[in-house]
Amino acid sequence: MTQLLDPPTRPAPEPAPPTSRWRPTPERASLILLLALTAVAYLWTLSESGYANQYYSAAAQAGGESWKAWFFGALDASSSITVDKPPASLWVMGLSVRLFGLSSWSILVPQALMGVATVGLVHGLVRKVAPWQAGIAAGAFTALTPAAALMFRFNNPDALLLLMLVGAGFSTLKAIETGKGRWMVLAGVLLGFGFLTKMLQAFLIIPAIAVVYLIAGKGSFGRRLTHGIACFVAMVVSAGWYIAIVELIPESWRPYIDGSTGNSLLELTLGYNGVGRLNGGDYGGLGNAGFSSAAGILRLFQGVSGGMVSWLLPAALLLLVTGLVVLRNAPRTDLTRATLMLSGATMLVTGLVFSFMEGIYHDYYVVALAPWIAITAVVGTVVMWRERDSLLARITLAVAMAGSAVWGWVLLGQSGEQPYDALRWPVLIIGLGLAAAFVLADRFTRRAAGAVLAAAAVTLGIGPAAYAIQTIGTAHTGSIVTAGPYQSGMGGMGGRGMPGGGQFNGTPPTGTPPNGAPGGTNGQANGQANGQANGQPQQLPGGDGGMRGGGGMMGGGEVDQELAEAVSTNAGNYTWVAATIGSQTAAGLQLETGEAVMAIGGFNGTSNSITLEQFQEYVADGEIHYFISGGGMGGMRGGGETSSASEISAWVEENFTQTTIGNSTVYDLVSTGSTTGTDS
């Protein structure tokens, strides 16, 4: 830790010739230990979450069976409709399923490995401008951020997105360091694949990359501008090839693009996953609908979001400003200032967008801030420490330490439970003591300085580590997931909104997934309830409520075994063994049976993914066996227009016989009849 104190004052002696290609050093050993512990933490009891978000797991299953479904990110192997995100994260999971079979491990292990890689990149990024101990600290703070401990163990697209963005940041700094344009091209490629992971959210880092490289890059302004244009072209090409294929290929050759009203990937990009997220536009009709804290400058400090990511955020903001003031006279190409500008600008842009977006906001989005907060706080500390002869620098460090201790005390007290209450006072008292010590930092011996810095890092890590441990010990299923023990009611929805939604504690699915995937009976949720429901849980056909899971909501409900057996009978004779309204019901049944299930209307049942005439044609050709009633929302689209899902449901009810299988109302589409009745 003492290497943090001062930059070298004289050239280091020439190293002795190495006796082997690789020798253990404290730095290498520490990095290996950091990555190993991160891997253990992110893989620990991973299978208890079952299929986690069944919506994406079903698409991964489909991709493992059909290359067409894999390429387009279709929810089912027969490619009736895509998920409402681009497919890059599904490409990774689909390949894993194809290689290792469908299981909780094949779905979730790739996410954990992405987390380990992200932590390694954070270390490497900080190591360019600071001693190795600082890189270890930044990597550890990133790994211990509760939001990271959640999302690197979950199968939403955020894990791959964060890896791409941190990689783009690393490549940009490498370009500044070396002056070689190929690193900017790599940054552009990573941004393009970030777009193919989660669309416009990947572009929140672009302002920081553009400004920092144009300011700090080597060579003339024209050379820097050329490299920037090359980065932009690489980004457009690496994302645009896929958009071009999807937009140019005949619609009849590909699945319907969920989340769009006109079966267009561009519309999905600019609408539901673009402007609609910012202004709360009517893409699904609900806007934010009270599913999270109100938009505003304090959103990231309040409620669930605060406990998931904001532990070091106040300190990072202070150290960003003071660090840039200290470095104001540094050379234009100074890499330390460039690093602080890149991480700080990304943190600010991302944080402000999340704070003020009026569309659907999910607490787990804040994982995108985790590495940038850690990098800004650590690099800012290094900058101020090197200026510790200045009273202003010492006071800045003291205020940052004291503020973080007080804020940790506040966050640890949110849950009102042990052991978090017990940790509050040690964090506060030790933190305030260390803050006082920082005022005298110019008088420290090297050994004392190292001890104080190490104690400060450990103290600041206690709170997020406690929340991260709780998160790792809790199974998470469904579309809504949160980290840490504190829950403040609603928390945002994964995908589009749902009326009467709430958050429910429970267990992962208890059905036995195909190919040996662990069922929910081994995955009892150890965490606390995710707040009180503001409405009743929606009963999923073939399930017991659907909105279940430790730290999760929507999806993840149990699938009725009698229904699963019925739809699996003679499955090879049908393109889809069943059709139902909404993706959540379809995903659960598909994962249980391993057979394609059509999700009419997509995620919330309101997309016109299939017309009544098309559905009637499929039924006439014998391609669909059962219609399962009661799934999803369906009903009215925006503007009062009746959705095709409602028309299909009404037509089925009028022309086919109602039957009860298990707890579900189904219609056998192979045999017709106008009379309704009930069988057991």
XYZ file of C-alpha atoms in Angstrom:
680
model
C 0.000 0.000 0.000
C 2.929 2.349 0.571
C 3.518 2.689 -3.163
C 0.454 4.887 -3.222
C 2.312 7.574 -1.328
C 4.644 9.114 -3.852
C 5.594 8.809 -7.490
C 9.190 7.615 -7.913
C 11.726 10.443 -7.422
C 14.555 8.705 -9.248
C 14.835 6.052 -11.932
C 14.381 2.549 -10.637
C 17.425 0.275 -10.860
C 17.655 -2.040 -13.817
C 15.863 -5.286 -12.976
C 17.852 -8.466 -12.803
C 17.488 -10.771 -15.812
C 14.497 -13.001 -15.243
C 15.223 -16.615 -14.459
C 11.920 -17.722 -15.966
C 9.142 -16.370 -18.116
C 6.870 -15.836 -15.155
C 7.842 -15.034 -11.602
C 5.441 -14.532 -8.690
C 5.417 -10.985 -7.379
C 3.189 -9.303 -4.804
C 1.331 -7.560 -7.617
C 0.715 -10.714 -9.615
C -0.210 -12.699 -6.543
C -2.649 -9.994 -5.431
C -4.263 -9.784 -8.855
C -4.643 -13.551 -9.076
C -6.149 -13.588 -5.576
C -8.566 -10.769 -6.467
C -9.766 -12.508 -9.613
C -9.979 -15.883 -7.875
C -12.027 -14.495 -4.984
C -14.275 -12.654 -7.429
C -14.837 -15.879 -9.358
C -15.619 -17.807 -6.173
C -18.053 -15.121 -5.000
C -19.848 -14.859 -8.331
C -20.052 -18.639 -8.805
C -21.008 -19.452 -5.207
C -24.360 -21.319 -5.048
C -25.072 -19.868 -8.477
C -27.487 -22.619 -9.446
C -29.865 -21.728 -6.615
C -31.284 -19.008 -8.851
C -32.465 -21.669 -11.282
C -33.053 -20.084 -14.659
C -32.997 -16.586 -13.079
C -34.805 -14.435 -15.668
C -36.792 -17.078 -17.548
C -37.508 -14.633 -20.352
C -33.867 -14.579 -21.443
C -33.244 -18.199 -20.444
C -35.989 -19.386 -22.786
C -34.404 -17.402 -25.618
C -31.026 -18.955 -24.812
C -32.655 -22.387 -24.885
C -34.173 -21.586 -28.272
C -30.798 -20.396 -29.552
C -29.218 -23.613 -28.367
C -31.620 -25.556 -30.592
C -32.011 -23.336 -33.659
C -29.362 -21.200 -35.350
C -32.103 -18.982 -36.746
C -33.499 -18.351 -33.279
C -29.945 -17.778 -32.006
C -29.138 -15.191 -34.670
C -32.320 -13.172 -34.243
C -32.660 -13.602 -30.474
C -36.019 -15.351 -30.783
C -37.887 -16.443 -27.679
C -38.788 -19.850 -29.133
C -36.952 -22.273 -31.393
C -39.609 -21.851 -34.086
C -38.820 -18.108 -34.159
C -42.235 -16.516 -33.771
C -41.005 -13.412 -31.903
C -37.758 -11.988 -30.511
C -37.072 -10.671 -27.041
C -37.311 -6.890 -26.693
C -33.523 -6.408 -26.692
C -30.850 -7.035 -29.327
C -29.334 -10.520 -29.198
C -25.633 -10.193 -28.293
C -25.999 -11.432 -24.717
C -28.233 -14.237 -26.000
C -25.528 -15.230 -28.474
C -23.203 -15.944 -25.548
C -25.792 -17.867 -23.549
C -27.092 -19.699 -26.608
C -23.606 -20.949 -27.494
C -23.111 -22.043 -23.895
C -26.383 -23.982 -23.988
C -25.432 -25.545 -27.318
C -22.043 -26.630 -25.929
C -22.992 -27.708 -22.413
C -26.727 -28.351 -22.530
C -29.500 -26.368 -20.886
C -28.964 -25.806 -17.190
C -28.715 -23.038 -14.648
C -24.922 -23.256 -14.892
C -24.756 -22.932 -18.666
C -26.995 -19.856 -18.462
C -25.363 -18.077 -15.515
C -21.671 -19.007 -15.554
C -20.972 -16.794 -18.605
C -22.317 -13.824 -16.634
C -20.008 -14.575 -13.712
C -16.995 -14.886 -16.006
C -17.872 -11.536 -17.572
C -17.811 -10.096 -14.076
C -14.346 -11.479 -13.412
C -13.120 -10.072 -16.727
C -14.625 -6.661 -15.929
C -12.869 -6.573 -12.556
C -9.599 -7.461 -14.290
C -10.061 -4.629 -16.799
C -10.778 -2.141 -14.015
C -7.523 -3.166 -12.345
C -5.629 -2.804 -15.613
C -7.162 0.582 -16.328
C -6.193 2.026 -12.935
C -2.788 0.350 -13.008
C -1.823 2.501 -15.996
C -1.729 5.600 -13.797
C -1.359 4.369 -10.224
C 0.498 1.756 -8.157
C -0.737 -1.787 -8.290
C -2.349 -1.517 -4.854
C -4.670 1.143 -6.269
C -5.625 -1.176 -9.127
C -6.417 -3.945 -6.653
C -8.531 -1.549 -4.591
C -10.512 -0.350 -7.630
C -11.118 -3.918 -8.774
C -12.211 -4.970 -5.294
C -14.582 -2.016 -4.901
C -16.126 -2.880 -8.269
C -16.537 -6.549 -7.383
C -18.063 -5.718 -3.990
C -20.582 -3.208 -5.307
C -23.929 -4.868 -4.460
C -25.324 -4.155 -7.940
C -22.336 -5.951 -9.488
C -22.720 -8.909 -7.129
C -26.301 -9.135 -8.366
C -26.011 -8.616 -12.107
C -22.859 -10.681 -12.672
C -24.843 -13.601 -11.231
C -27.964 -12.925 -13.320
C -28.743 -13.376 -16.999
C -29.947 -9.928 -18.040
C -27.843 -8.222 -20.749
C -26.144 -5.879 -18.263
C -23.143 -8.135 -17.589
C -22.020 -8.203 -21.211
C -22.828 -4.520 -21.659
C -20.605 -3.501 -18.753
C -17.750 -5.674 -20.011
C -17.979 -4.015 -23.436
C -18.036 -0.494 -21.991
C -15.139 -0.987 -19.600
C -13.232 -2.601 -22.461
C -13.957 0.444 -24.636
C -12.677 2.727 -21.886
C -9.527 0.648 -21.477
C -8.909 0.741 -25.238
C -9.345 4.515 -25.319
C -6.741 5.022 -22.610
C -4.449 2.605 -24.420
C -4.828 4.745 -27.550
C -3.963 7.872 -25.562
C -0.964 6.126 -24.029
C 0.462 4.715 -27.269
C -0.873 7.116 -29.896
C -1.952 4.144 -32.032
C -5.275 4.445 -33.819
C -5.980 0.719 -33.783
C -6.925 0.984 -30.114
C -9.609 3.521 -31.000
C -10.881 1.154 -33.669
C -11.116 -1.573 -31.015
C -13.000 0.825 -28.746
C -15.464 1.435 -31.589
C -15.963 -2.287 -32.158
C -16.672 -2.821 -28.461
C -19.163 0.049 -28.465
C -20.888 -1.477 -31.480
C -21.284 -4.805 -29.747
C -22.410 -2.928 -26.651
C -25.202 -1.530 -28.817
C -26.073 -5.067 -29.927
C -26.306 -5.924 -26.239
C -28.527 -3.149 -24.880
C -28.894 -0.580 -27.635
C -28.581 3.121 -26.770
C -27.407 2.603 -23.196
C -24.060 1.601 -24.695
C -23.676 5.101 -26.100
C -23.694 6.859 -22.716
C -19.897 6.532 -22.642
C -19.405 8.112 -26.082
C -19.257 11.763 -24.912
C -16.497 10.879 -22.442
C -14.477 8.900 -25.000
C -14.774 11.605 -27.666
C -13.870 14.537 -25.433
C -11.047 12.797 -23.582
C -9.359 11.488 -26.714
C -9.609 14.792 -28.578
C -8.062 16.536 -25.571
C -5.445 14.031 -24.455
C -4.580 11.944 -27.509
C -1.082 12.145 -28.933
C -0.254 13.922 -32.175
C -1.916 16.804 -33.966
C -5.589 17.600 -33.636
C -6.120 16.314 -37.177
C -4.566 12.980 -36.238
C -6.738 12.719 -33.140
C -9.822 13.630 -35.130
C -8.972 10.954 -37.708
C -8.654 8.338 -34.966
C -11.981 9.491 -33.531
C -13.664 9.140 -36.905
C -12.152 5.663 -37.263
C -13.634 4.772 -33.872
C -17.044 6.026 -34.985
C -16.900 4.116 -38.275
C -15.875 0.924 -36.452
C -18.795 1.364 -34.076
C -21.285 1.914 -36.894
C -20.014 -1.092 -38.844
C -19.895 -3.431 -35.843
C -23.491 -2.570 -34.936
C -24.881 -1.637 -38.344
C -24.277 -4.957 -40.088
C -26.853 -6.630 -37.876
C -29.380 -3.815 -38.160
C -29.024 -3.903 -41.942
C -29.655 -7.632 -42.127
C -32.726 -7.471 -39.888
C -34.196 -4.458 -41.689
C -33.508 -5.699 -45.220
C -34.504 -9.329 -44.869
C -38.184 -10.034 -45.666
C -40.306 -9.980 -42.517
C -41.720 -13.385 -43.364
C -38.216 -14.862 -43.086
C -37.549 -13.719 -39.537
C -39.339 -13.439 -36.179
C -41.331 -10.386 -35.195
C -39.266 -7.710 -33.375
C -40.809 -7.457 -29.923
C -41.042 -3.995 -28.392
C -41.754 -2.386 -31.752
C -45.152 -1.577 -33.193
C -44.022 -1.944 -36.801
C -41.782 -5.031 -36.662
C -38.657 -2.871 -36.953
C -35.354 -3.045 -35.091
C -34.733 0.634 -35.800
C -38.072 1.501 -34.259
C -37.212 -0.586 -31.206
C -33.914 1.294 -30.934
C -35.356 4.783 -31.201
C -38.669 4.121 -29.487
C -39.137 1.638 -26.669
C -35.411 1.230 -25.966
C -34.557 4.842 -26.828
C -36.624 7.983 -26.466
C -39.381 6.061 -24.700
C -37.006 5.301 -21.861
C -36.088 8.957 -21.453
C -39.437 10.677 -21.731
C -41.782 7.930 -20.573
C -43.369 7.645 -24.010
C -46.182 5.192 -24.559
C -44.242 2.033 -25.408
C -46.318 -0.442 -23.504
C -48.543 2.289 -22.141
C -47.263 2.518 -18.589
C -44.216 4.769 -18.572
C -42.513 4.364 -15.218
C -45.913 3.721 -13.585
C -44.588 4.068 -10.050
C -42.270 1.100 -10.370
C -39.312 3.028 -8.869
C -38.411 6.185 -7.020
C -39.368 9.423 -8.739
C -36.976 10.922 -11.238
C -34.694 13.574 -9.778
C -31.147 14.406 -8.752
C -31.381 12.258 -5.607
C -32.729 9.102 -7.255
C -29.382 7.279 -7.108
C -28.990 8.064 -3.407
C -32.433 6.951 -2.323
C -34.042 3.636 -1.526
C -32.889 0.472 -3.213
C -30.703 2.215 -5.786
C -28.723 3.958 -3.046
C -27.831 0.716 -1.304
C -26.965 -0.965 -4.577
C -24.341 1.491 -5.823
C -23.921 4.826 -4.003
C -21.507 3.878 -1.186
C -18.541 5.711 -2.738
C -20.477 8.057 -5.000
C -20.260 11.195 -2.798
C -16.506 10.694 -2.379
C -16.056 10.043 -6.094
C -17.831 13.298 -6.991
C -15.674 15.309 -4.573
C -12.426 13.654 -5.668
C -13.293 14.130 -9.339
C -13.600 17.891 -8.946
C -10.595 18.367 -6.681
C -8.460 15.950 -8.681
C -9.079 17.827 -11.918
C -8.269 21.106 -10.161
C -4.950 19.701 -8.968
C -4.155 18.380 -12.462
C -5.245 21.522 -14.313
C -1.670 22.391 -15.281
C -0.649 18.845 -16.254
C 0.535 18.230 -19.827
C -2.249 17.850 -22.381
C -1.511 14.144 -22.826
C -1.293 13.392 -19.085
C -2.715 9.894 -18.702
C -3.752 10.312 -15.081
C -5.929 13.300 -15.901
C -7.313 11.495 -18.957
C -8.255 8.516 -16.797
C -9.970 10.709 -14.225
C -11.810 12.606 -16.956
C -12.949 9.423 -18.700
C -14.227 7.674 -15.587
C -15.686 10.851 -14.103
C -17.471 11.932 -17.266
C -18.923 8.462 -17.813
C -20.083 8.400 -14.199
C -21.716 11.809 -14.527
C -23.442 11.233 -17.879
C -24.725 7.785 -16.897
C -25.809 8.941 -13.464
C -27.652 11.994 -14.754
C -29.483 10.006 -17.431
C -30.585 7.421 -14.854
C -31.582 10.144 -12.401
C -33.838 12.083 -14.755
C -35.188 9.439 -17.151
C -38.994 9.460 -17.053
C -39.462 6.078 -18.687
C -39.287 2.700 -16.993
C -36.342 2.680 -14.582
C -35.017 -0.448 -12.880
C -32.834 -0.283 -9.788
C -30.429 -2.824 -11.261
C -29.526 -0.379 -14.038
C -27.108 1.240 -11.587
C -24.605 -1.585 -12.112
C -23.454 0.494 -15.091
C -22.018 2.999 -12.592
C -20.071 0.521 -10.457
C -16.672 0.480 -12.237
C -16.663 4.213 -12.979
C -17.397 5.166 -9.371
C -14.613 2.852 -8.171
C -12.090 4.144 -10.723
C -12.918 7.791 -10.064
C -12.715 7.404 -6.290
C -9.427 5.484 -6.347
C -7.629 7.565 -8.980
C -8.867 10.750 -7.337
C -7.476 9.529 -4.010
C -4.098 8.790 -5.584
C -3.965 12.276 -7.109
C -4.805 13.984 -3.829
C -2.454 11.791 -1.823
C 0.460 12.746 -4.001
C -0.375 16.364 -3.154
C -0.713 15.732 0.574
C 1.785 18.452 1.411
C -1.072 20.789 0.508
C -3.590 21.441 3.267
C -6.353 21.524 0.647
C -5.477 18.004 -0.487
C -5.417 16.690 3.086
C -8.747 18.309 3.899
C -10.218 16.887 0.708
C -9.130 13.378 1.694
C -10.471 13.885 5.195
C -13.843 15.139 3.960
C -14.095 12.278 1.449
C -13.345 9.740 4.183
C -15.691 11.306 6.718
C -18.473 11.721 4.164
C -18.154 8.090 3.038
C -18.239 6.897 6.644
C -21.375 8.913 7.393
C -23.036 7.786 4.164
C -22.139 4.167 4.907
C -23.685 4.612 8.355
C -26.884 5.860 6.706
C -27.075 3.050 4.151
C -26.335 0.323 6.693
C -29.197 1.641 8.808
C -31.790 1.423 6.047
C -32.670 -2.216 6.610
C -33.040 -1.909 10.379
C -31.740 -5.462 10.726
C -28.743 -7.265 12.084
C -25.880 -7.566 11.314
C -26.134 -4.301 9.372
C -27.097 -2.224 12.406
C -24.133 -3.654 14.255
C -21.751 -2.618 11.480
C -22.957 0.974 11.346
C -21.113 2.296 14.356
C -17.705 0.687 13.707
C -17.792 2.042 10.155
C -18.709 5.514 11.400
C -16.278 5.679 14.310
C -13.295 4.190 12.494
C -14.066 6.233 9.392
C -14.173 9.502 11.324
C -10.936 8.574 13.079
C -9.227 7.909 9.766
C -10.595 11.183 8.420
C -8.903 12.996 11.293
C -5.698 11.121 10.554
C -5.762 12.266 6.917
C -5.463 15.871 8.092
C -2.014 14.922 9.426
C -1.052 12.826 6.391
C 1.980 14.971 5.593
C 3.614 13.799 8.834
C 3.180 10.047 8.288
C 6.041 7.655 7.925
C 5.737 5.349 4.926
C 4.690 2.459 7.147
C 2.081 4.527 8.970
C 0.769 5.889 5.695
C 0.393 2.417 4.277
C -1.476 1.279 7.366
C -3.871 4.235 7.250
C -4.615 3.783 3.554
C -5.208 0.063 4.006
C -7.493 0.705 6.968
C -9.408 3.299 4.966
C -9.934 0.886 2.060
C -11.156 -1.876 4.387
C -13.472 0.459 6.286
C -15.027 1.793 3.100
C -15.508 -1.769 1.842
C -17.362 -3.087 4.899
C -20.785 -1.730 3.962
C -20.910 -2.743 0.308
C -19.312 -6.085 1.169
C -22.056 -6.821 3.702
C -24.723 -6.022 1.129
C -22.888 -8.025 -1.533
C -22.636 -11.068 0.728
C -26.358 -10.901 1.415
C -27.004 -10.626 -2.317
C -24.771 -13.594 -3.127
C -26.554 -15.666 -0.487
C -29.989 -14.929 -1.945
C -31.520 -16.680 -4.944
C -32.834 -14.264 -7.577
C -35.489 -15.088 -10.146
C -37.970 -13.162 -12.244
C -37.695 -9.917 -14.181
C -37.251 -7.571 -11.222
C -34.219 -8.136 -9.020
C -32.556 -6.006 -6.386
C -29.419 -6.276 -4.269
C -28.975 -5.957 -0.543
C -31.313 -6.374 2.430
C -33.100 -3.039 2.140
C -36.266 -2.960 0.084
C -38.508 0.053 -0.361
C -41.516 -1.420 -2.137
C -41.569 -1.129 -5.903
C -38.362 -1.281 -7.781
C -38.839 -1.009 -11.526
C -39.688 -3.682 -14.021
C -37.485 -5.726 -16.246
C -38.999 -5.072 -19.622
C -42.406 -3.447 -19.862
C -44.726 -2.616 -17.046
C -47.372 -4.760 -15.430
C -50.440 -3.586 -13.568
C -50.825 -4.330 -9.918
C -47.177 -5.275 -9.737
C -45.351 -5.769 -6.499
C -42.283 -7.498 -5.232
C -42.593 -10.833 -3.539
C -40.293 -13.047 -1.569
C -40.341 -16.682 -2.467
C -38.404 -19.476 -4.038
C -37.128 -20.221 -7.491
C -39.081 -22.648 -9.661
C -39.602 -26.034 -8.095
C -40.086 -27.883 -11.352
C -37.209 -29.972 -12.623
C -35.686 -28.192 -15.618
C -34.629 -30.321 -18.581
C -31.144 -31.724 -18.945
C -30.463 -31.763 -15.250
C -30.774 -28.071 -14.485
C -31.304 -27.544 -10.793
C -34.843 -26.944 -9.716
C -36.073 -24.459 -7.231
C -36.263 -26.891 -4.327
C -32.541 -26.375 -3.811
C -32.854 -22.635 -4.166
C -34.761 -21.323 -1.180
C -34.409 -17.576 -1.028
C -32.412 -16.560 2.017
C -32.966 -12.836 1.589
C -35.655 -10.556 2.816
C -38.911 -9.829 1.086
C -38.685 -7.388 -1.750
C -41.199 -5.008 -0.224
C -44.921 -5.272 0.055
C -47.035 -5.936 -2.983
C -48.976 -2.985 -4.243
C -51.335 -5.363 -5.974
C -52.114 -9.032 -6.189
C -49.668 -11.363 -7.956
C -50.813 -12.388 -11.387
C -51.594 -16.080 -11.601
C -49.589 -17.584 -14.430
C -51.305 -20.362 -16.346
C -49.718 -23.583 -15.296
C -48.155 -21.945 -12.268
C -48.813 -20.698 -8.780
C -48.433 -16.999 -9.135
C -45.508 -16.320 -11.359
C -44.223 -13.245 -9.544
C -41.835 -15.052 -7.313
C -38.213 -15.397 -6.420
C -35.772 -14.238 -3.798
C -35.211 -10.671 -4.757
C -37.202 -11.021 -7.952
C -40.583 -10.493 -9.563
C -42.408 -11.549 -12.713
C -41.674 -14.909 -14.203
C -40.040 -17.631 -12.174
C -43.387 -19.169 -11.178
C -43.908 -22.897 -10.955
C -45.142 -24.689 -14.059
C -47.924 -27.195 -13.541
C -46.510 -30.637 -14.265
C -49.798 -31.982 -15.582
C -49.926 -29.184 -18.141
C -46.282 -29.712 -19.071
C -46.879 -33.404 -19.682
C -49.971 -32.701 -21.771
C -48.328 -30.200 -24.101
C -45.271 -32.442 -24.467
C -47.350 -35.319 -25.814
C -46.581 -35.857 -29.511
C -44.622 -32.605 -29.489
C -42.810 -33.553 -32.687
C -46.036 -33.214 -34.640
C -46.319 -29.469 -34.014
C -44.305 -26.352 -34.735
C -45.477 -24.956 -31.385
C -46.813 -27.252 -28.688
C -48.796 -24.345 -27.279
C -49.551 -20.671 -27.722
C -50.328 -18.196 -24.962
C -50.527 -14.454 -24.495
C -47.352 -12.862 -23.113
C -43.776 -14.031 -22.917
C -43.521 -14.857 -19.226
C -45.965 -17.744 -19.333
C -44.533 -18.989 -22.608
C -40.969 -18.865 -21.294
C -41.716 -20.866 -18.157
C -43.598 -23.579 -20.020
C -40.959 -23.742 -22.724
C -38.138 -24.177 -20.213
C -40.102 -26.889 -18.415
C -40.929 -28.893 -21.524
C -38.016 -28.082 -23.817
C -40.523 -27.478 -26.622
C -41.358 -24.291 -28.569
C -44.204 -22.209 -27.139
C -45.566 -19.211 -29.054
C -45.737 -15.966 -27.062
C -48.583 -14.014 -28.665
C -48.083 -10.279 -28.265
C -44.558 -10.527 -26.880
C -43.486 -9.428 -23.427
C -46.760 -7.916 -22.227
C -49.117 -9.300 -24.838
C -49.825 -6.064 -26.710
C -47.479 -6.323 -29.713
C -49.210 -7.318 -32.936
C -46.669 -10.058 -33.476
C -49.198 -12.239 -35.258
C -52.532 -11.343 -36.802
C -55.723 -13.305 -36.296
C -55.576 -14.420 -39.927
C -52.028 -15.741 -39.521
C -52.985 -17.553 -36.336
C -55.998 -19.116 -38.034
C -53.746 -20.312 -40.844
C -51.322 -21.932 -38.358
C -54.240 -23.650 -36.643
C -55.677 -24.862 -39.957
C -52.285 -26.330 -40.856
C -52.076 -28.138 -37.502
C -48.952 -26.269 -36.355
C -50.227 -25.324 -32.865
C -51.561 -27.900 -30.418
C -52.934 -25.948 -27.443
C -53.977 -22.406 -26.662
C -53.426 -21.596 -22.979
C -55.773 -18.952 -21.639
C -54.958 -16.271 -19.086
C -51.332 -15.448 -19.840
C -49.912 -11.936 -20.065
C -51.971 -8.761 -20.348
C -53.143 -8.475 -23.934
C -56.154 -6.203 -24.102
C -55.837 -2.669 -25.401
C -52.820 -1.194 -27.130
C -51.925 2.482 -26.902
C -54.647 4.804 -28.159
C -57.451 2.358 -27.336
C -56.667 -0.003 -30.209
C -57.542 -3.635 -29.557
C -54.517 -5.908 -29.770
C -54.394 -8.959 -31.991
C -53.899 -11.040 -28.834
C -57.419 -10.089 -27.699
C -58.841 -10.955 -31.099
C -57.095 -14.337 -31.126
C -58.248 -15.124 -27.600
C -61.852 -14.260 -28.453
C -61.754 -16.356 -31.635
C -60.366 -19.386 -29.797
C -62.987 -19.112 -27.063
C -65.764 -18.991 -29.655
C -64.579 -21.921 -31.760
C -62.864 -24.417 -29.472
C -63.744 -26.395 -26.403
C -62.475 -25.171 -23.067
C -60.662 -27.754 -20.981
C -58.935 -27.626 -17.623
C -55.566 -29.332 -17.325
C -54.105 -29.064 -13.859
C -54.719 -25.467 -12.852
C -54.838 -24.099 -16.390
C -57.603 -23.354 -18.842
C -56.585 -24.637 -22.261
C -58.095 -25.159 -25.699
C -57.119 -28.094 -27.871
C -56.718 -26.541 -31.330
C -56.468 -29.889 -33.076
C -60.158 -30.622 -32.518
C -62.848 -27.964 -33.062
C -66.068 -27.368 -31.250
C -68.236 -24.485 -30.179
C -69.307 -25.875 -26.813
C -67.403 -25.050 -23.640
C -66.998 -27.491 -20.832
C -64.578 -28.587 -18.152
C -62.503 -31.721 -17.745
C -60.304 -32.638 -14.834
